[in-house]
Amino acid sequence: MKGSCVCGKVTYEITPPFKTFQYCHCSRCRKFTGGAQAPNLFVPPLQFQWLQGQEYLGRFEHPDAKYFATCFCMNCGSSLPWAVQGGKNIVVPAGTLDEDPGIQPQQNIFWGSKAPWFNSPCDLPKHEEFPTK
Ligand SMILES: [Zn+2]
Ligand SMILES: [Zn+2]
């Protein structure tokens, strides 16, 4: 199963099965993604490989965090899969996948830190693309 960044310079491949799929609502994930929460899949390092564009990879390790780090494309700024500090898991931002992983998120973590403005997108009006005027 393949994934990539917005500009397409970085691509990667993961091999199922996934260990877990969850939404993280922590403040670090919100800052990094710019979203209400981060939909993250977890795989063991042996089930992950970069296919191209490794020279574009940037990495940030939060000095106060036990596991949190980030990986991103230095050309387009997209979030990309990152190895947790210590290297036990690869966290795959699900929005970077180019294929359907066939599973959906199973839980929310750091729910206690969720953004005060968060509401469930499914409860809101839905437009297929831009809303019509
Ligand atoms: Zn890119
Ligand atoms: Zn988080």
XYZ file of N, CA and C and ligand atoms in Angstrom:
401
model
N 0.838 -1.184 0.000
C 0.000 0.000 0.000
C 0.880 1.245 0.000
N 0.593 2.149 -0.965
C 1.491 3.288 -1.129
C 0.922 4.590 -0.596
N 1.849 5.506 -0.309
C 1.461 6.840 0.143
C 2.454 7.849 -0.382
N 2.093 9.130 -0.293
C 2.959 10.183 -0.819
C 2.596 11.533 -0.214
N 3.475 12.523 -0.480
C 3.208 13.898 -0.032
C 2.456 14.651 -1.134
N 2.089 15.890 -0.858
C 1.322 16.676 -1.834
C 2.091 16.886 -3.141
N 3.379 17.185 -3.066
C 4.127 17.473 -4.300
C 4.528 16.192 -5.027
N 4.475 15.055 -4.353
C 4.756 13.770 -4.999
C 6.219 13.369 -5.032
N 7.101 14.208 -4.469
C 8.528 13.852 -4.505
C 8.850 12.702 -3.550
N 8.113 12.623 -2.446
C 8.366 11.553 -1.473
C 7.253 10.515 -1.570
N 7.645 9.258 -1.721
C 6.658 8.174 -1.709
C 7.149 7.062 -0.787
N 6.195 6.314 -0.271
C 6.535 5.224 0.645
C 5.574 4.070 0.439
N 5.924 2.951 1.039
C 5.083 1.758 0.935
C 4.982 1.100 2.305
N 3.766 0.691 2.654
C 3.594 -0.064 3.896
C 2.906 -1.390 3.582
N 3.215 -2.358 4.405
C 2.636 -3.682 4.242
C 1.735 -3.972 5.432
N 0.416 -4.161 5.189
C -0.477 -4.525 6.298
C -0.033 -5.863 6.892
N -0.500 -6.262 8.042
C -1.562 -5.614 8.827
C -1.042 -4.451 9.669
N -1.969 -3.556 10.020
C -1.636 -2.430 10.876
C -1.834 -2.822 12.338
N -1.035 -2.214 13.210
C -1.190 -2.504 14.644
C -2.411 -1.798 15.209
N -2.595 -0.559 14.796
C -3.773 0.172 15.249
C -4.026 1.354 14.325
N -5.217 1.910 14.433
C -5.599 3.087 13.649
C -6.413 3.945 14.614
N -5.916 5.143 14.889
C -6.610 5.957 15.888
C -6.466 7.446 15.603
N -7.400 8.201 16.150
C -7.323 9.660 16.098
C -6.598 10.130 17.346
N -5.583 10.965 17.153
C -4.932 11.588 18.312
C -5.326 13.054 18.363
N -5.888 13.451 19.497
C -6.365 14.828 19.696
C -5.383 15.658 20.512
N -4.157 15.199 20.698
C -3.221 15.950 21.543
C -2.834 17.272 20.871
N -2.364 18.207 21.692
C -2.064 19.543 21.161
C -0.900 19.500 20.175
N 0.028 18.576 20.357
C 1.159 18.505 19.421
C 0.678 18.061 18.040
N -0.196 17.047 18.015
C -0.727 16.586 16.720
C -1.554 17.685 16.061
N -2.290 18.454 16.863
C -3.079 19.552 16.283
C -2.173 20.597 15.657
N -1.113 20.950 16.370
C -0.177 21.947 15.836
C 0.445 21.446 14.537
N 0.890 20.189 14.561
C 1.620 19.695 13.400
C 0.727 19.543 12.172
N -0.468 19.009 12.377
C -1.339 18.776 11.225
C -2.143 20.018 10.862
N -2.346 20.906 11.831
C -3.224 22.044 11.593
C -4.684 21.649 11.692
N -4.947 20.397 12.041
C -6.311 19.890 12.111
C -6.771 19.660 13.539
N -8.008 19.228 13.678
C -8.569 18.968 14.995
C -7.920 17.763 15.655
N -7.487 16.842 14.820
C -6.878 15.622 15.343
C -6.071 14.958 14.231
N -5.214 14.023 14.606
C -4.395 13.327 13.618
C -4.872 11.886 13.482
N -5.302 11.470 12.269
C -5.664 10.067 12.057
C -4.400 9.278 11.748
N -3.949 8.478 12.699
C -2.667 7.794 12.564
C -2.802 6.275 12.557
N -2.125 5.665 11.588
C -1.991 4.209 11.545
C -0.620 3.851 12.107
N -0.541 2.726 12.784
C 0.743 2.289 13.330
C 1.173 0.981 12.673
N 2.435 0.933 12.247
C 3.000 -0.312 11.722
C 4.391 -0.521 12.315
N 4.817 -1.782 12.433
C 6.194 -2.045 12.864
C 7.158 -1.572 11.767
N 8.364 -1.146 12.147
C 9.328 -0.626 11.166
C 9.600 -1.570 9.990
N 9.568 -2.866 10.218
C 9.855 -3.818 9.140
C 8.784 -3.814 8.046
N 7.610 -3.253 8.341
C 6.526 -3.213 7.357
C 6.456 -1.865 6.622
N 7.513 -1.080 6.786
C 7.531 0.243 6.152
C 8.804 0.451 5.351
N 8.672 1.086 4.173
C 9.878 1.522 3.461
C 9.619 2.748 2.591
N 10.626 3.599 2.531
C 10.561 4.745 1.624
C 10.818 4.237 0.211
N 10.090 4.755 -0.769
C 10.309 4.354 -2.157
C 11.148 5.386 -2.899
N 10.874 6.647 -2.647
C 11.685 7.701 -3.282
C 11.595 9.002 -2.504
N 12.588 9.867 -2.757
C 12.568 11.224 -2.212
C 13.091 11.359 -0.798
N 13.865 10.382 -0.323
C 14.363 10.461 1.060
C 15.201 11.720 1.311
N 15.790 12.259 0.231
C 16.597 13.482 0.392
C 15.743 14.693 0.743
N 14.408 14.564 0.582
C 13.518 15.678 0.920
C 12.959 15.581 2.341
N 13.314 14.522 3.060
C 12.716 14.308 4.373
C 13.313 15.187 5.457
N 12.449 15.841 6.205
C 12.868 16.558 7.392
C 12.313 15.838 8.598
N 12.980 15.965 9.750
C 12.498 15.307 10.967
C 12.686 16.250 12.142
N 11.701 16.232 13.024
C 11.782 17.024 14.245
C 11.451 16.120 15.420
N 12.297 16.131 16.428
C 12.018 15.357 17.640
C 11.759 16.329 18.774
N 10.554 16.237 19.336
C 10.223 17.168 20.418
C 11.054 16.825 21.652
N 11.823 17.789 22.157
C 12.722 17.474 23.281
C 11.998 17.038 24.553
N 10.748 17.455 24.736
C 10.008 17.099 25.956
C 9.175 15.838 25.789
N 9.142 15.260 24.609
C 8.233 14.143 24.346
C 8.940 12.803 24.473
N 8.182 11.832 24.933
C 8.714 10.478 25.041
C 8.749 9.819 23.664
N 7.677 9.982 22.896
C 7.576 9.315 21.592
C 7.464 10.273 20.415
N 6.822 11.436 20.663
C 6.435 12.301 19.557
C 7.625 12.830 18.752
N 7.485 12.730 17.456
C 8.420 13.344 16.515
C 7.567 13.697 15.302
N 8.176 14.336 14.312
C 7.425 14.584 13.089
C 8.348 14.320 11.915
N 7.751 14.052 10.792
C 8.509 13.913 9.561
C 7.693 14.639 8.502
N 8.399 15.296 7.586
C 7.694 16.125 6.614
C 8.528 16.268 5.351
N 7.853 16.605 4.267
C 8.549 16.856 3.004
C 9.081 18.279 3.033
N 10.372 18.438 2.826
C 10.969 19.774 2.873
C 10.625 20.582 1.628
N 10.083 19.934 0.614
C 9.676 20.676 -0.587
C 8.270 21.239 -0.456
N 7.327 20.435 0.057
C 5.927 20.903 0.100
C 5.369 21.020 1.520
N 6.109 20.540 2.517
C 5.663 20.698 3.900
C 4.675 19.653 4.390
N 4.327 18.689 3.541
C 3.362 17.658 3.962
C 3.882 16.828 5.125
N 2.963 16.449 5.971
C 3.224 15.474 7.010
C 3.523 14.132 6.344
N 4.463 13.380 6.897
C 4.814 12.061 6.353
C 5.031 11.084 7.503
N 5.086 9.777 7.207
C 5.278 8.801 8.284
C 6.555 9.086 9.089
N 6.447 8.873 10.387
C 7.591 9.127 11.262
C 7.789 7.974 12.223
N 9.076 7.734 12.519
C 9.413 6.718 13.520
C 9.306 7.371 14.887
N 8.601 6.718 15.809
C 8.521 7.265 17.160
C 9.920 7.300 17.759
N 10.138 8.199 18.712
C 11.435 8.238 19.376
C 11.629 6.876 20.031
N 12.772 6.273 19.803
C 13.011 4.909 20.276
C 12.847 3.898 19.155
N 12.086 4.262 18.117
C 12.028 3.460 16.898
C 11.131 2.243 16.881
N 10.275 2.065 17.908
C 9.469 0.835 17.959
C 8.335 0.791 16.954
N 7.815 1.940 16.568
C 6.691 1.990 15.628
C 6.907 3.065 14.583
N 6.253 2.859 13.443
C 6.159 3.914 12.448
C 4.718 4.416 12.511
N 4.569 5.730 12.653
C 3.251 6.344 12.686
C 2.976 6.907 11.299
N 1.913 6.401 10.681
C 1.587 6.793 9.314
C 0.373 7.720 9.339
N 0.552 9.003 8.975
C -0.603 9.894 8.898
C -1.526 9.399 7.780
N -2.730 8.985 8.151
C -3.589 8.277 7.192
C -3.925 9.113 5.959
N -3.932 10.435 6.100
C -4.233 11.291 4.958
C -3.178 11.245 3.866
N -2.008 10.684 4.163
C -0.957 10.601 3.147
C -1.051 9.318 2.322
N -1.963 8.412 2.689
C -2.115 7.167 1.918
C -2.748 7.455 0.563
N -2.322 6.718 -0.449
C -2.927 6.839 -1.778
C -3.929 5.725 -2.038
N -4.101 4.845 -1.069
C -5.038 3.734 -1.225
C -5.862 3.586 0.063
N -6.951 2.870 -0.058
C -7.821 2.624 1.094
C -7.207 1.543 1.985
N -6.910 1.878 3.234
C -6.302 0.861 4.101
C -7.270 -0.261 4.477
N -8.548 -0.059 4.184
C -9.527 -1.121 4.441
C -10.000 -1.201 5.878
N -9.499 -0.335 6.712
C -9.983 -0.266 8.099
C -10.226 1.200 8.431
N -10.971 1.422 9.508
C -11.259 2.783 9.948
C -10.731 2.981 11.363
N -10.559 4.243 11.777
C -10.041 4.474 13.132
C -10.890 3.761 14.181
N -10.193 3.219 15.182
C -10.845 2.404 16.210
C -11.062 3.158 17.516
N -10.294 4.243 17.706
C -10.440 4.964 18.975
C -9.872 6.374 18.876
N -10.234 7.191 19.863
C -9.675 8.526 20.037
C -8.727 8.483 21.222
N -7.533 9.071 21.049
C -6.666 9.192 22.219
C -6.416 10.679 22.499
N -6.034 10.970 23.710
C -5.908 12.349 24.196
C -7.209 13.121 24.000
N -8.339 12.409 24.190
C -9.660 13.030 24.085
C -9.788 14.186 25.078
N -9.112 14.042 26.221
C -9.149 15.078 27.242
C -8.472 16.372 26.807
N -7.669 16.303 25.737
C -6.975 17.495 25.233
C -7.628 18.047 23.974
N -8.777 17.504 23.599
C -9.331 17.871 22.295
C -9.633 19.370 22.194
N -9.575 19.875 20.962
C -9.825 21.297 20.734
C -11.237 21.649 21.183
N -11.399 22.817 21.836
C -12.735 23.197 22.322
C -13.736 23.392 21.198
N -13.237 23.617 19.976
C -14.122 23.853 18.835
C -14.432 22.581 18.056
N -13.846 21.463 18.464
C -14.059 20.228 17.700
C -15.505 19.770 17.752
N -16.048 19.430 16.584
C -17.319 18.718 16.541
C -17.220 17.651 15.462
N -18.127 16.727 15.459
C -18.036 15.617 14.529
C -18.435 16.067 13.129
N -17.530 15.969 12.145
C -17.835 16.409 10.782
C -19.069 15.721 10.209
N -19.333 14.497 10.628
C -20.475 13.752 10.079
C -21.808 14.387 10.462
N -21.814 15.199 11.525
C -23.057 15.831 11.972
C -23.361 17.121 11.205
N -22.453 17.555 10.334
C -22.606 18.839 9.642
C -23.143 18.641 8.229
N -23.691 19.704 7.609
C -24.143 19.599 6.210
C -22.991 19.144 5.317
N -23.323 18.388 4.277
C -22.292 17.804 3.408
C -22.457 18.266 1.967
N -21.366 18.733 1.364
C -21.334 19.134 -0.048
C -20.302 18.255 -0.731
N -20.610 17.761 -1.905
C -19.672 16.881 -2.597
C -18.340 17.569 -2.900
N -18.398 18.854 -3.258
C -17.173 19.630 -3.468
C -17.382 20.996 -2.827
N -17.001 22.090 -3.491
C -17.297 23.414 -2.931
C -18.820 23.539 -2.797
N -19.266 24.232 -1.753
C -20.733 24.414 -1.644
C -21.246 25.278 -2.779
N -22.466 24.985 -3.244
C -23.075 25.827 -4.278
C -23.610 27.087 -3.620
N -23.593 28.202 -4.366
C -24.005 29.476 -3.778
C -25.529 29.605 -3.752
Zn 6.397 16.949 -1.031
Zn -0.936 13.332 19.262
